[in-house]
Short mmCIF file of C-alpha atoms in Angstrom, two decimals:
data_model
loop_
_atom_site.label_atom_id
_atom_site.label_comp_id
_atom_site.label_asym_id
_atom_site.label_seq_id
_atom_site.Cartn_x
_atom_site.Cartn_y
_atom_site.Cartn_z
CA THR A 1 3.47 -25.35 230.36
CA ASN A 2 1.54 -22.20 231.30
CA ASP A 3 3.90 -20.09 229.17
CA ASN A 4 3.14 -22.24 226.11
CA ILE A 5 -0.58 -21.96 226.73
CA SER A 6 -0.31 -18.17 227.10
CA PHE A 7 1.72 -17.95 223.86
CA GLN A 8 -0.91 -20.01 222.04
CA ARG A 9 -3.74 -17.80 223.27
CA ARG A 10 -1.91 -14.61 222.27
CA HIS A 11 -0.62 -15.68 218.86
CA ILE A 12 -2.74 -18.62 217.68
CA GLY A 13 -6.06 -18.31 219.42
CA PRO A 14 -8.20 -21.01 221.04
CA ILE A 15 -8.36 -24.49 219.52
CA THR A 16 -11.91 -25.44 218.62
CA THR A 17 -13.58 -28.80 219.05
CA GLU A 18 -13.82 -29.08 215.26
CA GLN A 19 -10.05 -28.58 214.91
CA ILE A 20 -9.37 -31.27 217.51
CA GLU A 21 -11.69 -33.71 215.73
CA GLU A 22 -10.06 -32.91 212.38
CA GLY A 23 -6.55 -33.39 213.76
CA THR A 24 -7.30 -36.68 215.51
CA SER A 25 -9.15 -38.09 212.50
CA HIS A 26 -5.90 -38.44 210.49
CA ARG A 27 -3.79 -41.57 210.87
CA PRO A 28 -0.10 -42.05 210.11
CA PRO A 29 0.58 -43.92 206.84
CA CYS A 30 0.02 -47.68 207.03
CA ARG A 31 -1.66 -47.55 210.45
CA PHE A 32 -5.09 -48.83 209.44
CA GLU A 33 -4.76 -46.57 206.41
CA GLU A 34 -7.96 -47.03 204.40
CA PHE A 35 -8.49 -45.81 200.85
CA SER A 36 -10.07 -46.81 197.56
CA VAL A 37 -8.42 -47.90 194.34
CA LYS A 38 -9.96 -48.31 190.92
CA ASN A 39 -11.58 -51.65 190.24
CA PRO A 40 -9.35 -53.30 187.58
CA GLN A 41 -12.38 -55.13 186.21
CA GLY A 42 -14.47 -52.00 185.79
CA GLY A 43 -17.05 -53.03 188.36
CA GLU A 44 -20.74 -53.77 188.05
CA ASP A 45 -23.74 -51.99 189.52
CA GLY A 46 -21.66 -48.85 190.05
CA ASN A 47 -19.02 -50.69 192.09
CA ASN A 48 -15.99 -49.06 190.48
CA SER A 49 -13.64 -49.03 193.46
CA ILE A 50 -12.02 -51.44 195.90
CA THR A 51 -11.48 -50.75 199.59
CA VAL A 52 -7.84 -51.28 200.61
CA ILE A 53 -6.39 -51.16 204.11
CA LEU A 54 -2.68 -50.97 204.86
CA ASP A 55 -1.58 -51.81 208.39
CA VAL A 56 1.90 -52.56 209.73
CA ALA A 57 0.55 -54.96 212.38
CA HIS A 58 3.47 -57.36 212.79
CA ASN A 59 3.12 -59.19 216.11
CA PRO A 60 0.26 -61.01 217.92
CA PRO A 61 -1.03 -58.06 219.98
CA ALA A 62 -1.07 -55.80 216.92
CA MET A 63 -2.72 -58.54 214.84
CA GLU A 64 -5.41 -59.00 217.49
CA HIS A 65 -6.13 -55.27 217.34
CA LEU A 66 -6.23 -55.33 213.53
CA VAL A 67 -8.59 -58.31 213.44
CA ALA A 68 -10.92 -56.66 215.97
CA LYS A 69 -10.94 -53.36 214.08
CA LEU A 70 -11.62 -55.08 210.75
CA GLY A 71 -14.57 -56.86 212.33
CA ALA A 72 -15.92 -53.58 213.70
CA THR A 73 -15.42 -51.44 210.61
CA HIS A 74 -16.30 -53.98 207.91
CA PRO A 75 -18.49 -56.55 209.67
CA THR A 76 -20.31 -57.89 206.61
CA LYS A 77 -17.61 -58.02 203.93
CA ALA A 78 -15.15 -60.85 203.48
CA LYS A 79 -11.49 -59.91 203.85
CA ARG A 80 -8.58 -60.82 201.60
CA PHE A 81 -5.04 -60.48 202.95
CA VAL A 82 -1.63 -59.96 201.39
CA VAL A 83 0.73 -60.84 204.22
CA GLY A 84 4.41 -61.28 204.95
CA PHE A 85 6.39 -61.16 208.18
CA SER A 86 9.78 -60.40 209.68
CA SER A 87 11.71 -63.53 210.57
CA ASP A 88 11.88 -62.73 214.30
CA LYS A 89 8.09 -62.61 214.80
CA ASP A 90 5.66 -65.29 215.98
CA LEU A 91 4.75 -66.53 212.51
CA ALA A 92 2.33 -69.20 213.71
CA LYS A 93 0.31 -66.99 216.05
CA CYS A 94 0.10 -64.09 213.58
CA SER A 95 -1.07 -66.44 210.82
CA GLN A 96 -3.64 -68.06 213.11
CA LEU A 97 -5.10 -64.68 214.00
CA LEU A 98 -5.58 -63.83 210.32
CA LEU A 99 -7.18 -67.21 209.71
CA SER A 100 -9.60 -66.45 212.55
CA ILE A 101 -11.17 -63.71 210.43
CA ALA A 102 -10.50 -65.32 207.03
CA PRO A 103 -10.90 -69.06 207.72
CA ASP A 104 -10.45 -70.06 204.07
CA PRO A 105 -6.66 -70.04 203.41
CA SER A 106 -7.36 -69.15 199.78
CA ASN A 107 -8.21 -65.65 201.05
CA LEU A 108 -4.58 -65.17 202.07
CA HIS A 109 -1.69 -64.27 199.76
CA VAL A 110 1.69 -65.02 201.34
CA VAL A 111 4.71 -62.99 200.21
CA GLU A 112 8.37 -62.60 201.03
CA ALA A 113 9.64 -59.03 201.32
CA SER A 114 12.93 -58.18 199.67
CA ASN A 115 14.67 -57.42 202.95
CA PRO A 116 17.26 -59.55 204.78
CA ARG A 117 15.09 -59.55 207.90
CA ALA A 118 11.98 -60.80 206.09
CA ALA A 119 10.67 -64.28 206.89
CA LYS A 120 11.19 -66.80 204.11
CA LEU A 121 8.11 -68.17 202.42
CA GLU A 122 9.04 -71.70 203.54
CA ALA A 123 9.26 -70.58 207.18
CA ILE A 124 5.79 -69.05 207.10
CA LEU A 125 4.24 -72.15 205.53
CA LYS A 126 6.00 -74.40 208.06
CA ALA A 127 4.81 -72.28 211.01
CA GLU A 128 1.16 -72.56 209.93
CA PRO A 129 0.62 -75.56 207.62
CA ARG A 130 -2.88 -74.41 206.63
CA LEU A 131 -1.23 -71.66 204.62
CA ARG A 132 -0.03 -74.29 202.15
CA ASP A 133 -3.52 -73.86 200.68
CA SER A 134 -3.09 -70.09 200.42
CA ASN A 135 -1.93 -68.10 197.40
CA PHE A 136 1.84 -67.93 196.91
CA ASP A 137 4.40 -68.42 194.17
CA GLN A 138 7.70 -70.15 194.83
CA LYS A 139 9.26 -68.55 191.76
CA ASP A 140 7.83 -65.06 192.05
CA ARG A 141 7.62 -64.24 195.76
CA SER A 142 7.16 -60.54 195.15
CA ILE A 143 4.62 -58.38 196.90
CA THR A 144 3.67 -56.78 193.58
CA ALA A 145 2.59 -60.06 191.98
CA GLN A 146 0.33 -61.06 194.87
CA VAL A 147 -1.12 -57.56 195.33
CA LYS A 148 -2.19 -57.50 191.68
CA TYR A 149 -3.64 -61.01 191.89
CA ALA A 150 -5.39 -60.17 195.16
CA LEU A 151 -6.90 -57.04 193.59
CA GLU A 152 -8.44 -59.13 190.83
CA LEU A 153 -10.00 -61.58 193.28
CA THR A 154 -11.11 -58.80 195.64
CA ALA A 155 -12.92 -57.08 192.78
CA GLU A 156 -14.49 -60.32 191.60
CA LYS A 157 -15.76 -61.29 195.06
CA ASP A 158 -16.55 -57.78 196.40
CA GLU A 159 -14.17 -58.07 199.35
CA VAL A 160 -11.92 -55.76 201.38
CA LEU A 161 -8.19 -56.04 200.64
CA VAL A 162 -5.79 -55.82 203.60
CA VAL A 163 -2.00 -55.66 203.35
CA CYS A 164 -0.29 -56.34 206.68
CA GLY A 165 2.40 -58.24 208.60
CA SER A 166 5.52 -56.11 208.21
CA VAL A 167 6.63 -52.57 207.47
CA PHE A 168 8.93 -54.11 204.83
CA LEU A 169 5.89 -54.82 202.61
CA MET A 170 4.45 -51.34 202.48
CA ALA A 171 6.58 -49.43 199.96
CA GLU A 172 6.24 -52.12 197.27
CA ALA A 173 2.56 -52.66 198.08
CA ARG A 174 1.80 -48.97 197.78
CA LYS A 175 3.61 -48.81 194.45
CA ALA A 176 1.66 -51.84 193.18
CA LEU A 177 -1.53 -50.04 194.21
CA GLY A 178 -0.58 -46.97 192.21
CA TYR A 179 1.35 -44.90 194.73
CA ASP A 180 4.84 -44.34 193.32
CA GLU A 181 6.82 -43.11 196.32
CA PRO A 182 10.49 -42.78 197.34
CA ARG A 183 11.83 -45.91 199.00
CA ASP A 184 15.01 -46.95 200.73
CA SER A 185 17.92 -47.81 198.50
CA ASP A 186 19.34 -51.34 198.43
CA CYS A 187 22.15 -50.14 200.67
CA ILE A 188 19.84 -48.91 203.43
CA SER A 189 17.72 -52.06 203.25
CA GLU A 190 20.85 -54.21 203.47
CA MET A 191 22.14 -52.28 206.45
CA SER A 192 18.79 -52.45 208.26
CA GLY A 193 18.83 -56.21 207.81
CA CYS A 194 22.27 -56.40 209.39
CA HIS A 195 21.25 -54.02 212.23
CA ILE A 196 23.73 -51.41 210.96
CA LYS A 197 22.71 -47.78 211.15
CA PRO A 198 23.86 -45.76 208.12
CA GLN A 199 25.91 -42.69 209.00
CA GLY A 200 24.94 -39.26 207.73
CA GLN A 201 22.12 -38.43 205.36
CA GLU A 202 20.15 -41.37 203.96
CA ASN A 203 20.04 -41.10 200.17
CA PHE A 204 17.24 -42.83 198.30
CA GLY A 205 19.39 -43.32 195.21
CA ASN A 206 21.95 -46.08 194.68
CA THR A 207 25.08 -43.93 194.54
CA ASP A 208 28.63 -45.21 194.12
CA VAL A 209 29.24 -44.48 197.80
CA GLU A 210 26.25 -46.63 198.77
CA LYS A 211 27.36 -49.44 196.49
CA ALA A 212 30.78 -49.41 198.15
CA ALA A 213 29.07 -49.56 201.54
CA MET A 214 26.97 -52.52 200.39
CA LYS A 215 30.13 -54.35 199.32
CA ALA A 216 31.68 -53.67 202.71
CA VAL A 217 28.61 -55.12 204.44
CA SER A 218 28.57 -58.22 202.23
CA ASP A 219 32.29 -58.74 202.82
CA GLY A 220 31.72 -58.62 206.55
CA LYS A 221 33.82 -55.50 207.08
#
């Protein structure tokens, strides 16, 4: 409103073009969030870092946008993906879009997030049979295991590593990449999977109250 503009001019001053460019240059976490991590193999010819991109693209339109942006920002480098989905998404179409930019299934690492709403590994492989030639582990379906393996291959082949497919992957992926951050407790994850909104303040620790709530959810109360 005009009053807000007048207040800004009196107390803050005019906003410069440089300030606007600075403000719009920052992206929310995991929205095409690009950064570098240390090359676990040390690197050759001064290549001591790996480019990593985190993006919560989780449906076909978002995947199309991600694929287009990857092609525009990193046109010459091969891409390696760590990917998992929510069970209610179009698994086949999302997988096909990733294979359009990484045609060799061995450049994909399929994971299963530890959330009740996450798509099972078997469901992803059934939706797009070509992914049976991708990287996955029936015994250890964790995001951490595949992120670490993908980092090794990305370093070896001088690729770009992309983690995408679901918001449920991001906390564990970031931790595997060296970012140790707070994450939802088991109780909150369980409730989100059952479409139950926790009441009151969300606590990141597994308190006795949360454990009692988890038991109530599992008992169907």
